[in-house]
Amino acid sequence: MDVGRIRADFPLLERSFHGHPLAYLDSAATSQKPRVVLDALTDYYSRINANPHRGVYELSVEATDAYEAARARVARFLNAPDPSGVIFLRGTTEALNVLADSLSHSRLASGDHVLATVMEHHSNIVPWHFLRERSGVAVDYVDIDLEGRLRLEDYDRLLTPRTKVVTLTHVSNVLGTVNPVREIADRAHAVGALVILDAAQSAPHRKLDVQELGVDFLAFSGHKTLGPMGIGVLWGRPELLAELPPSLGGGEMISEVHLDGSKYREPPARFEAGTPNVGGAVALSVALDYLEGIGWDELRSYERELGDTLRTQLVDALGDRIQVFGPHRSEEREAVVSFALRGVHPHDIASLLDADGIAVRAGHHCAQPLMERLDVPALTRASPYLYNTRAEIDRLVEGLTRISHLFQPARA
Ligand SMILES: Cc1ncc(COP(=O)(O)O)c(C=O)c1O
């Protein structure tokens, strides 16, 4: 992979902070955008913008065609046989909320169980808490082992005929753990549960295949996948979506509205109330083209090398001053590296690194239950992506070494 050429595609990476070139190592929060994606947005709004599905005039037809082409592009990315399973929403959070709400009015009743995991992002916990509070649905959680991998034996214990939904993240946004989705989906289906996959942290790094994964629903966000903010995807098996009631009501999702009631359209329109983010959908499809143009295998092997190098260098440089979280085996994780530096609060680490032009994330990473499980108040996370260089990894390790010695000078 020619990283120099890739970096030249990302205008934001030319910026400097505090006199240092930016080393952007927070792509798990949001990725930077290549120029083709920025151009696609400008082009859409310069040439094609109109409200889709509404006008009979040529421009509106062009906007509709662009939107539906983006839907077909996402279906191809997911290896989904039918584009009607692809619903455009604002992102993973909205997708999971819409889905949980819709299921609560159709598939879930008081006393039913939802089985999540302790490593979920808040967006895959709080919507289920809503159901617990409002519908009496119970929520259980699969635990992790010492390396931050799901304890698969928990599924044997916690899956029961009352389990109606099994929901999990494909990749942990804190630990980097890649979960064995197919195996879990098969176990869930054996008790008749639906399987929901939060692919927010996997879509940026690997081609997804909903058929191979064996899941019923999947969500991801465009902005972590080189696309713009405000566009994301909920995919569902079309035959399941056809049975589900809408969650948001308004224009475009109805076939008829009368003062005493409404009838709804078939999916995907049923779940896309209001004017959609057509420009975002078009730009997301260009982002997927860009990633595919690089090659998923090349991308993954480069990212893995960056992640592995970072882990090794941190431990070599800092020894027992640092605790790095996540699975030990490289095959079991993505390049998300969360760590605790002994005696230094993560917010101090992130502020001091910022002074060196290095952007990392510090805090609970929208995974407070996981922080509690790991018994840490917060962690620092570096999440490299395709545009990061080995030199930036070196800068991070040097910066952390300096910070560690500043707070805890070596004893003479
Ligand atoms: C695993 C995971 N799920 C869900 C989300 C929520 O994504 P968004 O804020 O784009 O809706 C994130 C974002 O960090 C995430 O990492």
Short mmCIF file of C-alpha atoms and ligand atoms in Angstrom, two decimals:
data_model
loop_
_atom_site.label_atom_id
_atom_site.label_comp_id
_atom_site.label_asym_id
_atom_site.label_seq_id
_atom_site.Cartn_x
_atom_site.Cartn_y
_atom_site.Cartn_z
CA MET A 1 0.00 0.00 0.00
CA ASP A 2 1.35 3.42 -0.98
CA VAL A 3 0.55 5.41 2.17
CA GLY A 4 2.13 8.59 0.79
CA ARG A 5 -0.29 8.51 -2.12
CA ILE A 6 -3.23 7.74 0.17
CA ARG A 7 -2.35 10.63 2.51
CA ALA A 8 -2.33 13.02 -0.43
CA ASP A 9 -6.03 12.18 -0.90
CA PHE A 10 -6.93 13.47 2.58
CA PRO A 11 -6.70 17.29 2.71
CA LEU A 12 -7.24 17.51 6.46
CA LEU A 13 -4.06 15.55 7.15
CA GLU A 14 -2.08 18.56 5.89
CA ARG A 15 -2.97 20.51 9.01
CA SER A 16 -0.59 21.19 11.89
CA PHE A 17 -1.37 21.67 15.56
CA HIS A 18 0.82 23.45 18.11
CA GLY A 19 3.65 23.58 15.58
CA HIS A 20 3.54 19.86 14.76
CA PRO A 21 2.06 18.04 11.78
CA LEU A 22 -1.17 16.36 12.79
CA ALA A 23 -0.89 12.66 13.66
CA TYR A 24 -4.57 11.71 13.59
CA LEU A 25 -4.97 8.50 15.59
CA ASP A 26 -8.65 8.71 16.46
CA SER A 27 -10.27 7.08 13.44
CA ALA A 28 -12.43 4.78 15.58
CA ALA A 29 -14.25 7.98 16.62
CA THR A 30 -14.50 9.26 13.06
CA SER A 31 -12.37 8.83 9.98
CA GLN A 32 -11.00 11.62 7.85
CA LYS A 33 -12.45 11.97 4.35
CA PRO A 34 -10.70 11.58 1.01
CA ARG A 35 -11.10 14.33 -1.57
CA VAL A 36 -13.31 12.11 -3.79
CA VAL A 37 -15.87 11.96 -0.98
CA LEU A 38 -15.77 15.73 -0.44
CA ASP A 39 -16.07 16.23 -4.22
CA ALA A 40 -19.02 13.82 -4.38
CA LEU A 41 -20.88 15.92 -1.81
CA THR A 42 -20.15 19.15 -3.67
CA ASP A 43 -21.05 17.58 -6.98
CA TYR A 44 -24.34 16.25 -5.66
CA TYR A 45 -25.36 19.63 -4.24
CA SER A 46 -24.02 21.53 -7.29
CA ARG A 47 -25.72 19.44 -9.97
CA ILE A 48 -28.29 16.96 -8.71
CA ASN A 49 -29.93 18.24 -5.54
CA ALA A 50 -33.72 17.89 -5.41
CA ASN A 51 -36.10 16.10 -3.08
CA PRO A 52 -36.07 12.47 -4.24
CA HIS A 53 -39.13 10.28 -4.82
CA ARG A 54 -41.35 13.39 -4.88
CA GLY A 55 -40.99 15.34 -8.09
CA VAL A 56 -41.93 14.24 -11.58
CA TYR A 57 -39.43 16.67 -13.06
CA GLU A 58 -36.14 15.43 -14.46
CA LEU A 59 -33.94 16.81 -11.66
CA SER A 60 -35.91 15.02 -8.97
CA VAL A 61 -35.67 11.82 -10.97
CA GLU A 62 -31.90 12.26 -11.11
CA ALA A 63 -31.77 12.74 -7.33
CA THR A 64 -33.91 9.61 -6.87
CA ASP A 65 -31.65 7.63 -9.21
CA ALA A 66 -28.54 8.80 -7.35
CA TYR A 67 -30.09 7.81 -4.00
CA GLU A 68 -31.19 4.39 -5.21
CA ALA A 69 -27.79 3.77 -6.84
CA ALA A 70 -26.19 4.49 -3.46
CA ARG A 71 -28.54 1.96 -1.87
CA ALA A 72 -27.54 -0.66 -4.42
CA ARG A 73 -23.86 0.15 -3.77
CA VAL A 74 -24.28 -0.43 -0.03
CA ALA A 75 -26.13 -3.69 -0.73
CA ARG A 76 -23.13 -4.82 -2.79
CA PHE A 77 -20.77 -3.91 0.07
CA LEU A 78 -22.87 -6.04 2.43
CA ASN A 79 -23.36 -8.83 -0.12
CA ALA A 80 -27.09 -8.35 0.48
CA PRO A 81 -29.04 -9.93 -2.38
CA ASP A 82 -31.81 -7.32 -2.27
CA PRO A 83 -31.19 -3.54 -1.96
CA SER A 84 -34.61 -3.13 -0.33
CA GLY A 85 -33.00 -4.42 2.89
CA VAL A 86 -30.79 -1.30 3.02
CA ILE A 87 -32.30 1.58 5.02
CA PHE A 88 -30.51 4.90 5.18
CA LEU A 89 -30.58 6.58 8.58
CA ARG A 90 -28.26 8.98 10.41
CA GLY A 91 -25.86 6.36 11.72
CA THR A 92 -25.47 3.30 13.90
CA THR A 93 -27.11 4.96 16.90
CA GLU A 94 -30.25 5.89 15.02
CA ALA A 95 -30.34 2.51 13.29
CA LEU A 96 -30.20 0.58 16.57
CA ASN A 97 -32.79 2.84 18.20
CA VAL A 98 -35.21 2.55 15.29
CA LEU A 99 -34.79 -1.20 15.23
CA ALA A 100 -35.19 -1.68 18.99
CA ASP A 101 -38.28 0.50 18.99
CA SER A 102 -39.82 -1.35 16.06
CA LEU A 103 -39.10 -4.74 17.66
CA SER A 104 -40.64 -3.57 20.93
CA HIS A 105 -43.94 -3.07 19.10
CA SER A 106 -43.87 -6.39 17.31
CA ARG A 107 -41.50 -9.10 18.49
CA LEU A 108 -40.82 -8.34 22.16
CA ALA A 109 -43.16 -8.56 25.12
CA SER A 110 -42.77 -8.18 28.87
CA GLY A 111 -40.65 -11.03 30.24
CA ASP A 112 -38.74 -11.59 26.96
CA HIS A 113 -34.96 -11.30 27.02
CA VAL A 114 -32.46 -9.34 24.98
CA LEU A 115 -28.94 -10.71 25.19
CA ALA A 116 -26.18 -8.13 24.65
CA THR A 117 -22.54 -8.14 25.80
CA VAL A 118 -20.54 -6.12 28.34
CA MET A 119 -18.38 -4.69 25.53
CA GLU A 120 -21.21 -2.85 23.75
CA HIS A 121 -21.14 0.82 22.89
CA HIS A 122 -23.86 2.81 24.68
CA SER A 123 -25.82 2.90 21.43
CA ASN A 124 -26.33 -0.86 21.73
CA ILE A 125 -27.24 -0.72 25.43
CA VAL A 126 -29.39 2.34 26.04
CA PRO A 127 -32.08 1.52 23.42
CA TRP A 128 -32.52 -1.85 25.18
CA HIS A 129 -32.69 -0.08 28.54
CA PHE A 130 -35.58 1.92 27.09
CA LEU A 131 -37.35 -1.36 26.39
CA ARG A 132 -36.63 -2.61 29.87
CA GLU A 133 -38.12 0.55 31.37
CA ARG A 134 -41.07 0.82 28.99
CA SER A 135 -41.96 -2.77 28.07
CA GLY A 136 -40.62 -4.96 30.86
CA VAL A 137 -38.07 -6.65 28.60
CA ALA A 138 -35.08 -8.14 30.48
CA VAL A 139 -31.54 -7.38 29.29
CA ASP A 140 -28.70 -9.83 29.96
CA TYR A 141 -25.02 -9.47 29.10
CA VAL A 142 -22.36 -11.90 27.98
CA ASP A 143 -19.11 -11.33 29.90
CA ILE A 144 -15.51 -11.14 28.65
CA ASP A 145 -12.39 -13.07 29.62
CA LEU A 146 -9.08 -11.61 30.77
CA GLU A 147 -8.03 -10.84 27.20
CA GLY A 148 -11.29 -9.03 26.43
CA ARG A 149 -12.85 -11.82 24.36
CA LEU A 150 -16.48 -12.80 24.77
CA ARG A 151 -17.01 -15.78 27.06
CA LEU A 152 -18.82 -17.94 24.55
CA GLU A 153 -19.87 -20.35 27.29
CA ASP A 154 -22.10 -17.55 28.62
CA TYR A 155 -24.29 -17.99 25.58
CA ASP A 156 -24.98 -21.58 26.67
CA ARG A 157 -26.10 -20.29 30.05
CA LEU A 158 -27.99 -17.18 28.99
CA LEU A 159 -29.73 -18.24 25.78
CA THR A 160 -33.22 -19.48 26.57
CA PRO A 161 -36.49 -19.76 24.66
CA ARG A 162 -37.35 -16.31 26.12
CA THR A 163 -34.32 -14.79 24.36
CA LYS A 164 -35.82 -12.95 21.43
CA VAL A 165 -32.85 -10.80 20.43
CA VAL A 166 -29.10 -11.39 20.52
CA THR A 167 -27.22 -8.19 19.83
CA LEU A 168 -23.49 -7.65 19.70
CA THR A 169 -20.74 -5.57 18.28
CA HIS A 170 -18.66 -7.06 15.49
CA VAL A 171 -15.52 -5.29 16.75
CA SER A 172 -15.11 -3.67 20.17
CA ASN A 173 -14.41 0.06 19.91
CA VAL A 174 -12.26 -0.22 23.06
CA LEU A 175 -10.60 -3.63 23.02
CA GLY A 176 -10.40 -4.16 19.26
CA THR A 177 -11.77 -7.68 19.81
CA VAL A 178 -13.26 -9.23 16.67
CA ASN A 179 -16.18 -11.36 17.76
CA PRO A 180 -16.99 -14.76 16.21
CA VAL A 181 -20.30 -13.56 14.82
CA ARG A 182 -21.28 -16.61 12.79
CA GLU A 183 -20.83 -18.98 15.71
CA ILE A 184 -22.90 -16.74 17.98
CA ALA A 185 -25.58 -16.20 15.31
CA ASP A 186 -25.97 -19.95 14.86
CA ARG A 187 -26.41 -20.46 18.59
CA ALA A 188 -28.91 -17.61 18.79
CA HIS A 189 -30.93 -18.91 15.87
CA ALA A 190 -31.08 -22.34 17.50
CA VAL A 191 -33.30 -20.82 20.24
CA GLY A 192 -35.26 -18.74 17.73
CA ALA A 193 -33.65 -15.36 18.57
CA LEU A 194 -33.01 -12.60 16.05
CA VAL A 195 -29.40 -11.49 15.65
CA ILE A 196 -28.36 -7.84 15.42
CA LEU A 197 -24.82 -6.85 14.53
CA ASP A 198 -23.31 -3.46 15.36
CA ALA A 199 -20.79 -3.15 12.53
CA ALA A 200 -19.74 0.44 13.32
CA GLN A 201 -16.14 -0.66 13.96
CA SER A 202 -15.88 -3.40 11.35
CA ALA A 203 -17.36 -1.70 8.26
CA PRO A 204 -14.37 0.67 7.99
CA HIS A 205 -11.92 -2.23 7.85
CA ARG A 206 -13.43 -5.22 6.09
CA LYS A 207 -15.89 -6.12 3.42
CA LEU A 208 -19.01 -7.31 5.18
CA ASP A 209 -21.04 -10.28 4.05
CA VAL A 210 -24.43 -10.52 5.74
CA GLN A 211 -24.98 -13.97 4.30
CA GLU A 212 -21.72 -15.35 5.61
CA LEU A 213 -22.16 -13.58 8.97
CA GLY A 214 -25.60 -15.13 9.29
CA VAL A 215 -27.15 -12.10 11.02
CA ASP A 216 -30.68 -10.73 10.67
CA PHE A 217 -29.91 -7.02 11.07
CA LEU A 218 -26.76 -4.94 10.83
CA ALA A 219 -25.93 -1.28 11.43
CA PHE A 220 -22.98 0.91 10.53
CA SER A 221 -22.05 4.60 10.29
CA GLY A 222 -20.80 6.36 7.17
CA HIS A 223 -18.56 8.78 9.03
CA LYS A 224 -16.24 6.06 10.38
CA THR A 225 -16.01 4.54 6.89
CA LEU A 226 -14.52 7.58 5.07
CA GLY A 227 -18.02 8.93 4.41
CA PRO A 228 -19.73 12.04 5.79
CA MET A 229 -21.41 12.45 9.15
CA GLY A 230 -25.19 12.11 9.26
CA ILE A 231 -25.49 9.06 7.04
CA GLY A 232 -25.58 5.45 8.14
CA VAL A 233 -27.21 2.17 7.37
CA LEU A 234 -29.63 -0.25 8.95
CA TRP A 235 -29.73 -3.44 6.97
CA GLY A 236 -32.34 -6.10 7.67
CA ARG A 237 -33.44 -9.30 6.03
CA PRO A 238 -36.24 -8.07 3.75
CA GLU A 239 -38.73 -10.70 4.91
CA LEU A 240 -38.22 -9.59 8.53
CA LEU A 241 -38.38 -5.89 7.72
CA ALA A 242 -41.65 -6.52 5.88
CA GLU A 243 -43.19 -7.66 9.19
CA LEU A 244 -41.88 -4.80 11.33
CA PRO A 245 -43.82 -1.62 12.10
CA PRO A 246 -42.22 1.78 11.44
CA SER A 247 -40.62 3.73 14.24
CA LEU A 248 -40.54 7.25 12.77
CA GLY A 249 -43.65 8.64 11.10
CA GLY A 250 -43.96 11.32 8.43
CA GLY A 251 -43.56 11.93 4.74
CA GLU A 252 -42.50 9.21 2.29
CA MET A 253 -43.02 6.28 4.66
CA ILE A 254 -46.77 6.13 4.06
CA SER A 255 -48.97 4.87 1.27
CA GLU A 256 -52.09 6.59 2.59
CA VAL A 257 -52.89 9.00 5.39
CA HIS A 258 -56.40 9.90 6.55
CA LEU A 259 -57.48 11.79 9.62
CA ASP A 260 -58.25 8.55 11.39
CA GLY A 261 -55.24 6.48 10.37
CA SER A 262 -52.31 5.75 8.04
CA LYS A 263 -51.04 2.88 5.92
CA TYR A 264 -47.35 2.32 5.53
CA ARG A 265 -45.19 1.61 2.52
CA GLU A 266 -43.06 -1.47 2.08
CA PRO A 267 -39.42 -1.34 3.33
CA PRO A 268 -37.08 0.42 2.92
CA ALA A 269 -39.39 3.47 2.55
CA ARG A 270 -41.34 2.45 5.68
CA PHE A 271 -38.28 3.18 7.81
CA GLU A 272 -37.11 6.34 6.02
CA ALA A 273 -39.55 9.01 7.17
CA GLY A 274 -38.88 12.53 5.92
CA THR A 275 -36.38 13.93 3.46
CA PRO A 276 -33.37 11.64 3.34
CA ASN A 277 -29.69 12.56 3.28
CA VAL A 278 -29.20 11.87 -0.42
CA GLY A 279 -25.88 13.71 -0.69
CA GLY A 280 -24.58 11.71 2.27
CA ALA A 281 -25.71 8.42 0.76
CA VAL A 282 -24.05 9.25 -2.55
CA ALA A 283 -20.82 10.29 -0.79
CA LEU A 284 -20.90 7.10 1.31
CA SER A 285 -21.10 5.01 -1.84
CA VAL A 286 -18.03 6.86 -3.18
CA ALA A 287 -16.24 6.16 0.13
CA LEU A 288 -16.96 2.44 -0.29
CA ASP A 289 -15.61 2.61 -3.86
CA TYR A 290 -12.47 4.27 -2.50
CA LEU A 291 -11.91 1.57 0.14
CA GLU A 292 -12.58 -1.18 -2.35
CA GLY A 293 -10.16 0.47 -4.80
CA ILE A 294 -7.41 0.08 -2.21
CA GLY A 295 -8.30 -3.56 -1.64
CA TRP A 296 -9.67 -5.00 1.58
CA ASP A 297 -6.78 -7.44 2.00
CA GLU A 298 -4.13 -4.74 1.56
CA LEU A 299 -6.00 -2.49 3.93
CA ARG A 300 -6.32 -5.12 6.63
CA SER A 301 -2.75 -6.29 6.48
CA TYR A 302 -1.45 -2.70 6.64
CA GLU A 303 -3.71 -1.79 9.57
CA ARG A 304 -2.80 -4.96 11.38
CA GLU A 305 0.86 -4.18 10.96
CA LEU A 306 0.36 -0.68 12.38
CA GLY A 307 -1.68 -1.98 15.32
CA ASP A 308 0.73 -4.80 16.10
CA THR A 309 3.74 -2.50 15.85
CA LEU A 310 2.12 -0.02 18.20
CA ARG A 311 1.33 -2.69 20.79
CA THR A 312 4.81 -4.18 20.66
CA GLN A 313 6.57 -0.83 20.82
CA LEU A 314 4.44 0.33 23.75
CA VAL A 315 5.27 -2.73 25.79
CA ASP A 316 8.96 -2.62 24.78
CA ALA A 317 9.28 1.07 25.66
CA LEU A 318 7.14 1.17 28.80
CA GLY A 319 7.16 -2.33 30.28
CA ASP A 320 5.08 -2.51 33.44
CA ARG A 321 4.32 1.22 33.27
CA ILE A 322 1.66 0.43 30.68
CA GLN A 323 -1.26 -1.95 30.48
CA VAL A 324 -2.51 -2.59 26.95
CA PHE A 325 -5.99 -4.08 26.62
CA GLY A 326 -7.46 -6.51 24.12
CA PRO A 327 -6.76 -9.99 22.76
CA HIS A 328 -3.14 -11.13 22.58
CA ARG A 329 -3.44 -12.79 19.19
CA SER A 330 -3.36 -10.42 16.26
CA GLU A 331 -6.01 -12.42 14.32
CA GLU A 332 -8.52 -11.79 17.11
CA ARG A 333 -8.39 -8.00 17.01
CA GLU A 334 -8.56 -4.89 14.85
CA ALA A 335 -6.06 -2.04 15.13
CA VAL A 336 -7.73 -0.40 18.13
CA VAL A 337 -5.22 0.03 20.94
CA SER A 338 -6.52 1.08 24.35
CA PHE A 339 -4.15 1.41 27.26
CA ALA A 340 -3.63 2.70 30.79
CA LEU A 341 -0.38 4.40 31.70
CA ARG A 342 0.47 3.88 35.36
CA GLY A 343 0.02 7.06 37.42
CA VAL A 344 -1.25 9.26 34.58
CA HIS A 345 -4.90 10.07 33.93
CA PRO A 346 -6.01 9.42 30.32
CA HIS A 347 -7.16 13.04 29.94
CA ASP A 348 -3.68 14.28 30.89
CA ILE A 349 -2.19 11.86 28.37
CA ALA A 350 -4.45 13.07 25.58
CA SER A 351 -3.82 16.75 26.42
CA LEU A 352 -0.05 16.31 26.50
CA LEU A 353 -0.08 14.35 23.23
CA ASP A 354 -2.21 17.10 21.68
CA ALA A 355 0.61 19.52 22.43
CA ASP A 356 2.74 17.30 20.15
CA GLY A 357 0.09 17.34 17.40
CA ILE A 358 -1.05 13.79 18.21
CA ALA A 359 -4.81 13.18 18.36
CA VAL A 360 -5.94 10.24 20.51
CA ARG A 361 -9.12 9.65 22.44
CA ALA A 362 -9.38 9.56 26.24
CA GLY A 363 -12.42 8.74 28.34
CA HIS A 364 -14.97 6.00 28.67
CA HIS A 365 -15.40 5.64 24.89
CA CYS A 366 -19.19 5.44 25.25
CA ALA A 367 -18.67 2.08 26.93
CA GLN A 368 -19.06 2.80 30.64
CA PRO A 369 -20.22 -0.75 31.50
CA LEU A 370 -17.01 -2.05 29.93
CA MET A 371 -14.91 0.45 31.93
CA GLU A 372 -16.64 -0.81 35.08
CA ARG A 373 -16.01 -4.40 34.06
CA LEU A 374 -12.32 -3.65 33.44
CA ASP A 375 -12.25 -1.69 36.71
CA VAL A 376 -10.74 1.42 35.13
CA PRO A 377 -12.18 4.96 35.26
CA ALA A 378 -11.17 5.68 31.68
CA LEU A 379 -8.66 4.61 29.02
CA THR A 380 -6.62 6.22 26.29
CA ARG A 381 -7.19 4.85 22.79
CA ALA A 382 -5.17 5.09 19.60
CA SER A 383 -6.95 3.86 16.50
CA PRO A 384 -4.81 3.96 13.36
CA TYR A 385 -6.32 3.74 9.89
CA LEU A 386 -5.13 3.47 6.30
CA TYR A 387 -3.59 6.97 6.20
CA ASN A 388 -1.38 6.60 9.29
CA THR A 389 2.33 5.98 8.98
CA ARG A 390 4.87 4.05 10.99
CA ALA A 391 6.52 7.38 11.78
CA GLU A 392 3.31 8.52 13.48
CA ILE A 393 3.29 5.35 15.57
CA ASP A 394 6.89 6.14 16.58
CA ARG A 395 5.85 9.68 17.54
CA LEU A 396 3.05 8.32 19.72
CA VAL A 397 5.34 5.85 21.50
CA GLU A 398 8.00 8.55 22.07
CA GLY A 399 5.36 10.94 23.38
CA LEU A 400 3.95 8.38 25.78
CA THR A 401 7.41 7.44 27.02
CA ARG A 402 8.13 11.10 27.77
CA ILE A 403 4.80 11.53 29.55
CA SER A 404 5.31 8.43 31.64
CA HIS A 405 8.75 9.58 32.81
CA LEU A 406 7.41 13.07 33.49
CA PHE A 407 4.78 11.72 35.89
CA GLN A 408 6.82 8.84 37.29
CA PRO A 409 10.56 9.52 36.98
CA ALA A 410 12.67 6.34 37.13
CA ARG A 411 14.04 5.79 40.65
CA ALA A 412 17.80 6.09 40.90
C1 LIG B 1 -19.08 -0.04 18.31
C2 LIG B 1 -19.84 1.23 18.07
N1 LIG B 1 -21.16 1.19 17.98
C3 LIG B 1 -21.89 2.30 17.75
C4 LIG B 1 -21.28 3.53 17.64
C5 LIG B 1 -22.14 4.74 17.42
O1 LIG B 1 -21.93 5.27 16.17
P1 LIG B 1 -22.57 6.68 15.77
O2 LIG B 1 -22.17 7.66 16.82
O3 LIG B 1 -21.97 6.96 14.43
O4 LIG B 1 -24.04 6.50 15.69
C6 LIG B 1 -19.91 3.62 17.74
C7 LIG B 1 -19.24 4.94 17.67
O5 LIG B 1 -18.20 5.17 18.22
C8 LIG B 1 -19.16 2.44 17.96
O6 LIG B 1 -17.84 2.48 18.09
#
